[in-house]
XYZ file of C-alpha atoms in Angstrom:
705
model
C 3.111 -5.437 -19.030
C -0.109 -4.203 -20.583
C -2.868 -2.297 -18.892
C -2.799 -2.883 -15.156
C -5.620 -2.830 -12.672
C -4.120 0.387 -11.316
C -4.762 2.070 -14.690
C -8.509 1.832 -14.379
C -9.005 2.897 -10.774
C -8.040 6.517 -10.664
C -11.093 8.156 -12.197
C -13.828 6.291 -10.363
C -14.856 8.387 -7.378
C -17.133 7.187 -4.640
C -20.713 8.150 -5.350
C -20.389 9.069 -9.040
C -23.750 8.537 -10.729
C -24.889 6.521 -7.721
C -27.646 7.541 -5.370
C -27.445 6.515 -1.731
C -29.177 3.233 -1.033
C -30.699 2.612 2.409
C -28.968 -0.182 4.303
C -30.604 -3.577 4.631
C -31.896 -4.782 7.943
C -29.112 -6.191 10.049
C -29.198 -8.949 12.603
C -28.171 -8.162 16.188
C -24.461 -7.446 16.275
C -24.517 -5.921 12.821
C -24.285 -9.058 10.682
C -26.340 -9.018 7.502
C -29.242 -11.424 7.317
C -28.462 -12.875 3.869
C -27.527 -16.563 3.985
C -24.754 -18.027 1.835
C -25.862 -19.769 -1.344
C -23.169 -22.391 -0.721
C -21.872 -24.156 2.379
C -18.328 -23.539 3.647
C -15.635 -24.881 1.367
C -12.233 -23.762 0.165
C -13.646 -20.370 -0.894
C -16.922 -19.780 0.953
C -16.171 -18.946 4.588
C -12.483 -18.518 3.843
C -9.811 -15.851 3.396
C -8.518 -15.825 -0.174
C -5.487 -13.752 -1.132
C -4.628 -12.590 -4.625
C -1.173 -13.929 -5.493
C 0.714 -12.371 -8.407
C 3.912 -14.423 -8.261
C 5.150 -12.328 -11.169
C 8.554 -10.993 -10.148
C 11.629 -12.196 -11.998
C 15.308 -11.226 -12.021
C 18.255 -11.933 -14.345
C 19.927 -15.157 -13.348
C 16.872 -16.855 -11.823
C 16.366 -19.136 -14.889
C 12.863 -17.816 -15.613
C 12.034 -18.202 -19.343
C 10.898 -14.592 -19.650
C 14.313 -13.231 -18.675
C 15.094 -9.853 -17.180
C 13.469 -7.852 -14.401
C 9.878 -8.977 -14.989
C 7.469 -6.652 -13.161
C 10.263 -4.944 -11.217
C 11.248 -2.588 -14.085
C 9.405 -0.745 -16.825
C 12.223 -1.828 -19.132
C 12.767 -5.353 -17.959
C 16.153 -5.536 -19.679
C 17.541 -2.832 -17.399
C 17.838 -3.176 -13.612
C 15.201 -1.416 -11.523
C 16.120 2.063 -10.354
C 14.205 5.165 -9.255
C 13.807 6.056 -12.955
C 13.061 2.535 -14.195
C 10.610 0.946 -11.833
C 7.078 -0.378 -11.504
C 6.994 -0.615 -7.692
C 5.979 1.812 -4.957
C 6.764 -0.361 -1.900
C 9.887 -2.229 -0.840
C 9.804 -5.815 0.480
C 11.331 -6.936 3.740
C 14.157 -9.143 2.424
C 15.281 -10.875 5.621
C 13.709 -14.267 4.943
C 14.748 -14.753 1.329
C 17.841 -16.875 0.826
C 18.788 -15.058 -2.364
C 18.534 -11.416 -3.402
C 19.307 -9.776 -6.742
C 21.281 -6.526 -6.928
C 19.409 -3.529 -8.360
C 20.412 -0.050 -9.545
C 18.620 1.576 -6.603
C 20.730 3.524 -4.102
C 21.882 1.592 -1.052
C 19.420 1.111 1.782
C 19.374 3.604 4.605
C 21.562 1.243 6.632
C 24.152 1.124 3.856
C 23.365 -2.388 2.652
C 22.889 -3.000 -1.094
C 19.328 -2.694 -2.418
C 18.284 -6.196 -3.454
C 14.970 -7.697 -4.559
C 13.594 -11.248 -4.669
C 12.530 -13.408 -7.590
C 9.169 -15.163 -7.500
C 10.721 -17.798 -9.742
C 12.891 -19.031 -6.880
C 11.052 -21.874 -5.195
C 12.272 -20.637 -1.831
C 10.400 -17.378 -2.412
C 7.132 -19.175 -3.125
C 7.685 -21.472 -0.141
C 8.320 -18.458 2.086
C 5.136 -16.757 0.893
C 3.007 -19.857 1.428
C 4.539 -20.377 4.860
C 3.469 -16.836 5.708
C -0.020 -17.667 4.422
C -0.118 -20.796 6.563
C 1.112 -19.015 9.653
C -1.380 -16.144 9.267
C -4.629 -17.815 8.344
C -4.649 -17.161 4.583
C -6.664 -20.197 3.506
C -6.541 -19.973 -0.273
C -4.389 -18.252 -2.895
C -5.883 -17.039 -6.170
C -2.973 -17.439 -8.590
C -3.141 -14.677 -11.200
C -2.873 -15.877 -14.796
C -2.654 -13.305 -17.565
C -2.637 -14.038 -21.300
C -0.518 -17.224 -21.410
C -0.127 -17.122 -25.195
C 2.301 -14.182 -25.000
C 5.950 -14.195 -23.935
C 5.129 -14.604 -20.254
C 3.250 -17.863 -20.851
C 6.112 -20.307 -20.141
C 7.020 -18.433 -16.959
C 3.370 -18.422 -15.853
C 3.157 -22.169 -16.527
C 6.228 -22.797 -14.386
C 4.916 -20.544 -11.608
C 1.741 -22.635 -11.427
C 3.860 -25.712 -10.726
C 5.821 -23.866 -8.049
C 2.647 -22.575 -6.390
C 1.081 -26.028 -6.472
C 4.159 -27.509 -4.811
C 4.220 -24.833 -2.085
C 0.476 -25.109 -1.449
C 0.725 -28.874 -1.035
C 3.718 -28.535 1.285
C 2.161 -25.896 3.525
C -1.427 -27.098 3.617
C -2.916 -24.178 1.658
C -5.388 -24.193 -1.240
C -4.984 -22.419 -4.576
C -7.008 -21.836 -7.717
C -6.438 -20.272 -11.119
C -7.575 -16.675 -11.530
C -7.587 -15.671 -15.188
C -7.114 -11.939 -15.804
C -8.369 -11.134 -19.312
C -6.641 -7.746 -19.546
C -5.336 -7.225 -23.078
C -6.170 -10.781 -24.124
C -7.731 -10.140 -27.530
C -8.334 -13.810 -28.445
C -9.539 -14.651 -24.951
C -12.763 -16.459 -25.898
C -11.073 -19.407 -27.593
C -7.639 -19.350 -25.970
C -8.856 -19.382 -22.373
C -10.735 -22.615 -23.062
C -7.709 -24.165 -24.738
C -5.437 -23.121 -21.895
C -7.733 -24.675 -19.315
C -8.200 -27.884 -21.272
C -4.567 -28.452 -22.239
C -2.727 -27.055 -19.218
C -4.471 -25.734 -16.121
C -7.182 -28.348 -15.597
C -4.468 -30.908 -14.856
C -3.675 -29.071 -11.628
C -7.142 -29.781 -10.245
C -5.842 -33.267 -9.469
C -3.766 -31.746 -6.690
C -5.161 -32.168 -3.171
C -4.274 -28.476 -2.740
C -6.457 -27.269 -5.594
C -9.397 -25.318 -4.142
C -12.851 -26.833 -4.422
C -16.213 -25.337 -3.635
C -19.414 -27.388 -3.661
C -17.230 -30.288 -4.787
C -16.124 -28.421 -7.919
C -12.701 -27.009 -8.812
C -12.732 -23.231 -8.447
C -11.794 -20.925 -11.307
C -11.973 -17.131 -11.327
C -12.261 -14.925 -14.398
C -11.296 -11.340 -13.644
C -12.169 -8.461 -15.954
C -15.493 -9.090 -17.689
C -17.592 -5.954 -18.011
C -14.952 -3.401 -17.070
C -15.415 -0.109 -18.844
C -11.927 0.402 -20.275
C -9.974 -0.273 -23.442
C -8.064 -3.198 -21.962
C -11.223 -5.326 -21.755
C -13.330 -4.453 -24.821
C -15.293 -7.704 -24.848
C -19.014 -7.720 -25.610
C -21.409 -9.545 -23.255
C -22.006 -12.533 -25.556
C -18.441 -13.941 -25.671
C -18.071 -13.331 -21.946
C -21.262 -15.235 -21.170
C -20.097 -18.029 -23.451
C -16.870 -18.396 -21.483
C -18.655 -18.457 -18.121
C -21.138 -21.073 -19.318
C -18.324 -23.145 -20.850
C -16.405 -23.314 -17.550
C -19.571 -24.230 -15.712
C -20.103 -27.038 -18.249
C -16.607 -28.310 -17.409
C -17.816 -28.827 -13.843
C -16.104 -25.757 -12.388
C -17.246 -23.416 -9.643
C -16.818 -20.090 -11.463
C -15.971 -16.839 -9.665
C -16.309 -13.460 -11.350
C -13.846 -10.678 -10.595
C -16.195 -7.883 -11.611
C -16.344 -4.061 -11.547
C -17.242 -2.202 -8.364
C -20.527 -0.980 -9.863
C -21.461 -4.264 -11.595
C -24.994 -4.223 -10.226
C -25.947 -0.924 -11.868
C -23.752 -1.009 -14.961
C -22.306 2.479 -14.318
C -18.923 4.077 -13.661
C -16.358 1.271 -14.029
C -18.930 -1.208 -15.419
C -20.218 -1.354 -18.979
C -23.994 -1.516 -19.302
C -25.632 -4.686 -20.579
C -23.579 -7.201 -18.569
C -26.221 -8.150 -16.009
C -26.760 -11.608 -17.513
C -23.004 -12.233 -17.515
C -22.593 -11.188 -13.884
C -25.538 -13.279 -12.719
C -24.161 -16.362 -14.500
C -21.276 -16.678 -12.016
C -21.448 -18.885 -8.932
C -19.672 -16.182 -6.901
C -19.055 -12.467 -7.435
C -15.973 -10.625 -6.185
C -16.233 -6.892 -6.987
C -13.012 -4.904 -7.296
C -12.268 -2.186 -4.730
C -8.603 -1.196 -5.039
C -8.276 2.545 -5.551
C -11.914 3.293 -4.893
C -11.257 5.006 -1.568
C -8.434 5.769 0.817
C -10.407 6.945 3.856
C -12.364 5.332 6.666
C -15.418 7.391 5.767
C -15.112 6.145 2.204
C -15.115 2.526 3.364
C -18.232 3.165 5.428
C -19.901 4.867 2.463
C -19.223 1.870 0.230
C -20.477 -0.499 2.915
C -23.850 1.236 3.083
C -24.352 2.269 -0.513
C -22.613 -0.460 -2.490
C -21.845 -3.589 -0.455
C -25.170 -3.915 1.340
C -27.292 -3.795 -1.862
C -24.706 -5.942 -3.661
C -25.164 -8.684 -1.088
C -28.926 -8.428 -1.370
C -28.744 -8.826 -5.150
C -26.443 -11.854 -4.844
C -28.725 -13.461 -2.255
C -31.742 -12.939 -4.510
C -29.964 -14.735 -7.354
C -28.364 -17.557 -5.335
C -24.842 -16.181 -5.840
C -22.079 -16.252 -3.222
C -20.562 -12.860 -2.374
C -16.794 -12.428 -1.887
C -16.007 -8.711 -1.548
C -12.513 -7.375 -1.957
C -10.747 -6.094 1.168
C -7.518 -4.128 1.038
C -4.822 -2.906 3.426
C -4.645 0.469 1.657
C -2.093 2.002 -0.677
C 1.049 2.449 1.411
C 2.530 4.842 -1.149
C -0.448 7.193 -0.757
C -0.554 7.120 3.042
C -3.892 5.296 3.263
C -2.982 2.647 5.812
C -3.205 4.561 9.108
C -1.007 1.906 10.776
C -3.635 -0.808 10.257
C -6.871 1.027 10.996
C -7.860 1.268 7.324
C -7.458 -2.483 6.720
C -9.268 -3.399 9.920
C -12.205 -1.132 9.102
C -12.542 -2.815 5.728
C -12.412 -6.291 7.265
C -14.870 -5.315 9.988
C -17.320 -3.777 7.508
C -17.357 -6.854 5.291
C -17.700 -9.310 8.183
C -20.563 -7.378 9.777
C -22.103 -7.230 6.319
C -22.286 -11.024 6.258
C -19.979 -11.651 3.289
C -19.605 -15.312 2.377
C -15.860 -15.016 1.918
C -13.194 -12.333 1.622
C -10.738 -11.644 -1.193
C -7.625 -9.812 0.018
C -6.065 -7.601 -2.596
C -3.251 -8.346 -2.717
C -0.657 -10.603 -1.155
C 2.453 -9.497 -3.056
C 1.407 -6.413 -5.037
C 4.411 -4.185 -4.327
C 3.593 -2.458 -7.622
C 0.423 -0.841 -6.280
C 1.446 -0.577 -2.629
C -1.434 -2.751 -1.387
C 0.583 -5.825 -0.406
C 0.112 -7.638 2.897
C 3.368 -9.591 2.478
C 6.233 -8.518 4.694
C 7.341 -4.988 3.907
C 10.270 -2.751 4.874
C 9.696 -1.434 8.384
C 11.780 1.752 8.299
C 13.941 3.832 5.989
C 16.939 1.875 7.280
C 15.840 -1.060 5.082
C 14.492 1.024 2.192
C 16.574 2.574 -0.621
C 17.788 5.903 0.689
C 16.370 9.144 -0.614
C 14.028 7.783 -3.295
C 10.716 8.502 -1.585
C 9.525 4.920 -1.088
C 7.435 4.807 2.083
C 8.167 2.208 4.757
C 5.590 0.853 7.201
C 6.429 3.561 9.747
C 5.532 6.317 7.256
C 3.032 7.940 9.627
C 5.349 7.848 12.634
C 4.086 4.530 14.063
C 6.555 1.663 13.972
C 4.947 -1.472 12.486
C 6.655 -4.843 12.289
C 7.140 -6.287 8.802
C 4.493 -8.976 9.389
C 1.875 -6.548 10.726
C -0.576 -6.782 7.831
C -0.322 -10.557 7.814
C -1.250 -10.511 11.496
C -4.218 -8.254 10.788
C -5.298 -10.722 8.096
C -5.113 -13.553 10.619
C -7.410 -11.720 13.034
C -9.765 -10.797 10.191
C -10.012 -14.457 9.236
C -10.848 -15.417 12.812
C -13.550 -12.770 12.908
C -14.983 -14.021 9.597
C -15.132 -17.571 10.963
C -16.668 -16.578 14.308
C -13.515 -17.430 16.253
C -13.107 -13.788 17.233
C -15.985 -11.570 18.319
C -17.090 -8.945 15.819
C -15.306 -5.758 16.821
C -14.666 -2.398 15.211
C -11.568 -2.001 17.386
C -8.463 -3.432 15.773
C -7.185 -6.147 18.119
C -3.815 -6.441 16.400
C -1.043 -4.144 17.702
C 1.576 -2.780 15.294
C 4.236 -4.682 17.225
C 3.881 -7.901 19.237
C 6.327 -8.486 22.032
C 8.922 -5.875 22.858
C 8.722 -2.870 20.498
C 11.751 -0.751 19.686
C 12.280 1.477 22.724
C 11.544 5.188 22.272
C 15.120 5.950 23.262
C 16.622 4.058 20.317
C 18.570 5.840 17.575
C 15.835 7.829 15.848
C 18.062 8.886 12.945
C 19.071 5.442 11.651
C 18.237 5.177 7.964
C 16.136 8.344 7.939
C 16.170 10.880 5.045
C 18.977 13.445 5.189
C 20.075 16.658 3.500
C 23.035 19.007 3.706
C 24.183 22.466 2.685
C 26.738 20.838 0.341
C 28.719 17.680 -0.246
C 32.183 16.861 -1.480
C 31.966 14.290 -4.274
C 30.639 10.909 -3.079
C 30.666 11.873 0.610
C 26.914 12.367 0.836
C 24.657 13.244 3.752
C 23.115 9.765 3.833
C 26.466 8.284 4.873
C 25.949 9.675 8.372
C 22.883 7.499 9.044
C 23.813 4.300 7.185
C 25.287 2.510 10.211
C 28.739 2.313 8.579
C 31.408 4.256 10.493
C 33.816 4.035 7.553
C 31.507 6.084 5.291
C 31.034 9.762 6.030
C 29.554 13.107 4.971
C 31.932 15.852 3.997
C 30.929 19.349 2.899
C 32.488 21.487 0.211
C 36.017 22.368 1.265
C 37.105 25.824 2.323
C 33.668 27.296 3.055
C 31.947 27.674 6.442
C 29.325 27.465 7.869
C 28.013 24.131 6.618
C 25.094 22.099 7.913
C 23.775 18.546 7.895
C 20.251 17.520 8.925
C 17.990 14.491 9.320
C 14.215 14.044 9.107
C 13.164 11.719 11.951
C 9.804 11.050 10.255
C 7.782 12.250 13.226
C 8.224 14.697 16.100
C 10.152 13.286 19.086
C 11.371 14.750 22.412
C 15.026 15.009 21.348
C 17.569 15.286 24.157
C 20.891 13.823 22.981
C 23.057 13.401 19.890
C 26.007 11.076 19.450
C 28.419 12.193 16.707
C 31.291 10.166 15.262
C 34.105 10.203 12.702
C 35.757 7.120 11.143
C 37.785 5.075 13.614
C 41.230 5.570 12.055
C 41.128 9.336 11.680
C 43.440 11.643 13.607
C 42.170 13.858 16.415
C 40.403 17.099 15.513
C 37.983 19.643 16.954
C 34.896 20.807 15.131
C 32.977 23.879 16.247
C 29.317 23.053 15.943
C 25.814 23.820 17.115
C 22.522 21.861 17.030
C 19.154 23.120 15.794
C 15.702 21.542 15.778
C 12.484 22.075 13.828
C 9.000 20.589 13.718
C 8.288 21.588 10.111
C 11.704 21.633 8.394
C 11.434 25.373 7.767
C 11.769 27.197 11.088
C 14.688 26.059 13.266
C 15.514 26.897 16.873
C 18.887 26.466 18.544
C 19.074 23.464 20.867
C 22.806 23.661 21.616
C 24.891 26.802 21.059
C 28.118 26.636 19.077
C 30.872 24.909 21.002
C 34.178 23.154 20.308
C 33.595 19.385 20.128
C 36.647 17.108 20.302
C 36.912 13.925 18.217
C 39.801 11.770 19.448
C 40.663 8.233 18.234
C 41.727 7.463 21.786
C 38.084 7.712 22.858
C 36.577 6.164 19.742
C 36.313 9.372 17.695
C 32.840 9.928 19.168
C 31.287 12.862 20.985
C 27.993 13.289 22.827
C 26.030 16.517 22.672
C 23.263 16.870 25.254
C 20.446 19.333 24.578
C 17.381 20.446 26.583
C 14.574 18.043 25.764
C 12.828 19.614 22.789
C 10.171 18.235 20.465
C 11.617 18.137 16.959
C 11.181 16.198 13.736
C 14.130 17.745 11.898
C 17.529 17.910 13.614
C 20.396 19.946 12.131
C 24.100 20.071 12.988
C 25.788 23.306 11.878
C 29.608 23.317 11.644
C 31.594 26.576 11.592
C 35.131 25.215 11.936
C 37.311 22.080 11.837
C 40.940 21.913 12.999
C 41.625 18.720 11.056
C 40.273 19.546 7.589
C 38.758 22.634 5.924
C 35.231 21.213 5.805
C 32.478 19.776 7.968
C 32.762 16.014 8.515
C 30.424 13.466 10.125
C 30.492 9.692 9.800
C 27.648 8.979 12.161
C 24.865 11.024 13.731
C 22.619 9.301 16.259
C 19.619 11.084 17.761
C 17.998 9.963 21.013
C 14.846 10.917 22.861
C 16.221 10.146 26.348
C 19.489 10.988 28.026
C 20.359 7.370 28.761
C 18.513 5.129 26.342
C 18.616 1.366 26.650
C 19.934 -0.517 23.617
C 17.251 -1.584 21.142
C 15.699 -4.885 22.193
C 15.599 -6.887 18.966
C 13.846 -10.242 18.856
C 16.461 -12.347 17.069
C 13.962 -15.169 16.516
C 11.254 -13.175 14.680
C 10.475 -14.827 11.349
C 13.433 -17.224 11.515
C 13.233 -20.920 10.484
C 11.964 -23.339 13.121
C 11.939 -27.067 13.744
C 10.033 -29.257 16.221
C 10.024 -32.723 17.674
C 6.413 -32.977 16.426
C 3.266 -30.943 15.847
C -0.442 -31.630 15.725
C -2.778 -30.462 12.959
C -1.889 -26.937 11.832
C -0.189 -25.934 15.089
C 3.280 -25.811 13.572
C 6.587 -24.524 14.853
C 6.495 -21.409 12.681
C 3.674 -20.080 14.835
C 6.081 -19.294 17.684
C 8.076 -16.767 15.631
C 5.319 -15.195 13.492
C 4.673 -12.286 15.857
C 1.061 -13.386 16.357
C 0.327 -14.035 20.024
C -2.787 -16.020 19.141
C -1.257 -18.657 16.844
C 0.690 -21.396 18.590
C 2.738 -24.572 18.308
C 1.421 -27.734 19.898
C 3.186 -31.089 19.892
C 1.476 -34.444 19.539
C -0.393 -35.302 22.709
C 0.481 -37.801 25.413
C 4.220 -38.023 24.760
C 7.137 -36.208 26.400
C 9.757 -34.832 25.960
C 8.901 -32.437 23.125
C 10.799 -29.450 21.750
C 10.638 -26.472 19.449
C 13.725 -24.648 18.212
C 14.670 -21.607 16.145
C 17.617 -21.000 13.821
C 18.865 -17.423 14.357
C 20.795 -17.561 11.074
C 24.224 -17.053 12.634
C 25.821 -17.373 16.057
C 24.674 -14.475 18.224
C 25.187 -13.529 21.886
C 21.917 -14.420 23.594
C 20.934 -13.808 27.211
C 17.158 -13.770 27.454
C 14.234 -15.823 26.148
C 10.604 -14.726 26.331
C 8.008 -17.504 26.075
C 4.283 -17.106 25.748
C 0.921 -18.775 25.323
C -2.107 -17.077 23.742
C -3.182 -14.205 26.023
C -6.853 -15.203 26.061
C -8.275 -16.124 29.461
C -9.454 -19.339 27.812
C -5.856 -20.489 28.183
C -6.064 -21.148 31.883
C -3.029 -21.113 34.149
C -0.653 -24.017 33.576
C 2.901 -24.971 34.442
C 5.240 -26.348 31.792
C 8.449 -27.981 32.908
C 11.090 -26.863 30.449
C 14.741 -26.155 29.868
C 16.544 -23.884 27.410
C 19.169 -25.472 25.169
C 21.570 -23.970 22.660
C 23.715 -25.104 19.770
C 26.153 -23.596 17.297
C 25.676 -26.269 14.620
C 22.153 -27.630 15.168
C 23.552 -31.046 16.095
C 25.354 -30.783 19.425
C 23.248 -29.202 22.166
C 24.153 -27.760 25.558
C 21.754 -26.926 28.393
C 21.740 -23.169 28.977
C 18.995 -23.149 31.635
C 18.224 -26.261 33.661
C 14.708 -27.774 33.690
C 12.229 -25.935 35.911
C 8.484 -25.442 36.209
C 7.445 -22.230 34.434
C 4.000 -20.831 35.240
C 1.956 -19.349 32.384
C -0.811 -17.243 33.920
C -3.333 -15.256 31.814
C -3.463 -12.684 34.614
C 0.127 -11.748 33.716
C -0.214 -12.127 29.959
C 0.624 -15.850 29.839
C 4.256 -14.814 29.453
C 7.456 -16.172 30.988
C 10.890 -14.540 30.789
C 14.010 -16.658 31.260
C 17.296 -14.751 31.659
C 20.750 -16.313 31.729
C 24.450 -15.544 31.338
C 25.138 -14.350 27.794
C 26.283 -17.128 25.478
C 26.870 -17.272 21.724
C 24.453 -19.637 19.967
C 22.877 -19.963 16.513
C 20.141 -22.414 17.537
C 17.938 -22.027 20.606
C 15.631 -24.852 21.729
C 12.870 -25.022 24.335
C 12.783 -28.590 25.682
C 9.504 -29.484 27.442
C 8.994 -32.507 29.687
C 5.593 -31.745 31.237
C 2.483 -29.541 31.075
C -0.183 -29.390 33.791
C -2.749 -27.833 31.434
C -2.579 -30.145 28.407
C -0.689 -33.366 27.624
C 1.557 -31.688 25.027
C 4.162 -29.004 24.582
C 2.581 -25.622 23.806
C 4.026 -22.205 22.925
C 2.721 -19.241 20.964
C 5.859 -17.120 21.354
C 9.553 -17.856 21.388
C 11.504 -14.580 21.461
C 15.279 -14.518 21.798
C 17.197 -11.425 22.894
C 20.839 -10.508 23.299
C 20.391 -9.447 26.923
């Protein structure tokens, strides 16, 4: 794979060889006074996301073959010992997954990964971009003369197709890492291959010119040993081809220190736009503020003085290192760069699961992450975050950049939109486990995988034995539900329950008692304990009348004595269809988890409808509808009915037409409950709207009850 961007970031600490620089004068509200050198286009004034598109799997027909960018040895399946990734994708919206050598997920399902070479993957990613305000994708292009060249060529075609289909822009971003013959070959590649894509209506243009980025000139590392002269030649050559040329440059480009070689000032100032790298430079809020004052502010001043557009890098934070702070880190970075007055923002990255700084949908909990391998899910700090959370933050950041959302240091985007998982849900599902011993394949993780047929069994003939789970954060634990496989004969296990906040010191929550497991009552038993705050919960077994070992097929831990079932939005992220839509207000906006994006039909014509495909027939009994919560969406009544279908062709009315009032004073939300019915497709059929001559919805949530 060659030297990665991650390789060069570790040693550069904030402030090294750099004196503090006083901040520039700011306009009221905190926005910097520098004006853009260029008017708004496909890059200036826009959110650009770095798009790798570099994952491949055996069987996907990619020319490169193997597990490209998933494994260190691409000819062996990815596993904990053969991997290049530190984050795990949310796989629910990919139509095809590829089996890996990772352990099963916490919920017991096989650990599968996607291939970027599948067109459906690229389409899914660009749909997410469309639905979350990512205007432009910078398609990474490494040395195309090597063995990855044919795959990179094909990926460009796939990205172009997806960008055209979903109304996004894209441009080529050359990364010169390890490209020894870059000076001549980059020109040949542009002339013979990539320039042809500028004919696409989706190819990004700025100031009427096709955009091209060159990433890596001037970096002070062995992977980019180029002298200033050949670099300047390449920049000038692309400008002579009529291109708008962006430079992906070192953090300290302006001073030629730390990650920047000296003597590159003329090269840097030859670009139309500069986009300094930031990944790995800091993982704290204070660090972001330090860079804003001491690096970004003077950077912008230098660019303004030279007529160069400024596109700083913004990042969600390295999930694997615990930088994210459930969205606060990303929002601070967005806020700092918008108040700075940046002419555009470059999000690093869209799909970089290798470095943990992806904004693409990511595993929410350990239930959908390979068990026991130490890969962090989005709830790593104890706050549940929906898979699309960082896409939603990006959408709000884009609105703030464009003046559609007031400048605010307070993150407006909640970790979950709609109904979050209730605190009384099963806290143990998919969480890390351990045990005093195990008998062969009957491991501790089997008790939290959601599969009653798998189970934990201790070493035979020795008591006591214990099993425990790490809930990930401290919770007021008050009840456990224990189970054995359905077909097993009745038995009694003598057991007690302990709890701990640190995993070291345990206190007894329930004293040892005989607990009966009987197939006549489902082989389950409930153990109630005094409400106690605990992160680690342990079950200690001292006897078993049915077998000489401790046995558990399922352990559920609850924070309330009578928890409601988890309220899961069955429609979240599922495919949609509509009778019509206007401009960019597409059907996908009603299931993207963003309360501010919305679907709107063509005006002046009724009836109109929007529908969601739940993927399979499911018992549904409640629909939650919404409009954007802003008071600007004044009270209105939409006359609508709820329809359902099992095949997407034949529809039945579930709820008859009625006027539904959407009032901003109550969140612009309407709940429609009905007798449970099994349906795969759910449609909202609208025949009138007192507030606008069209059908309008920002949320369509579907629940089982």
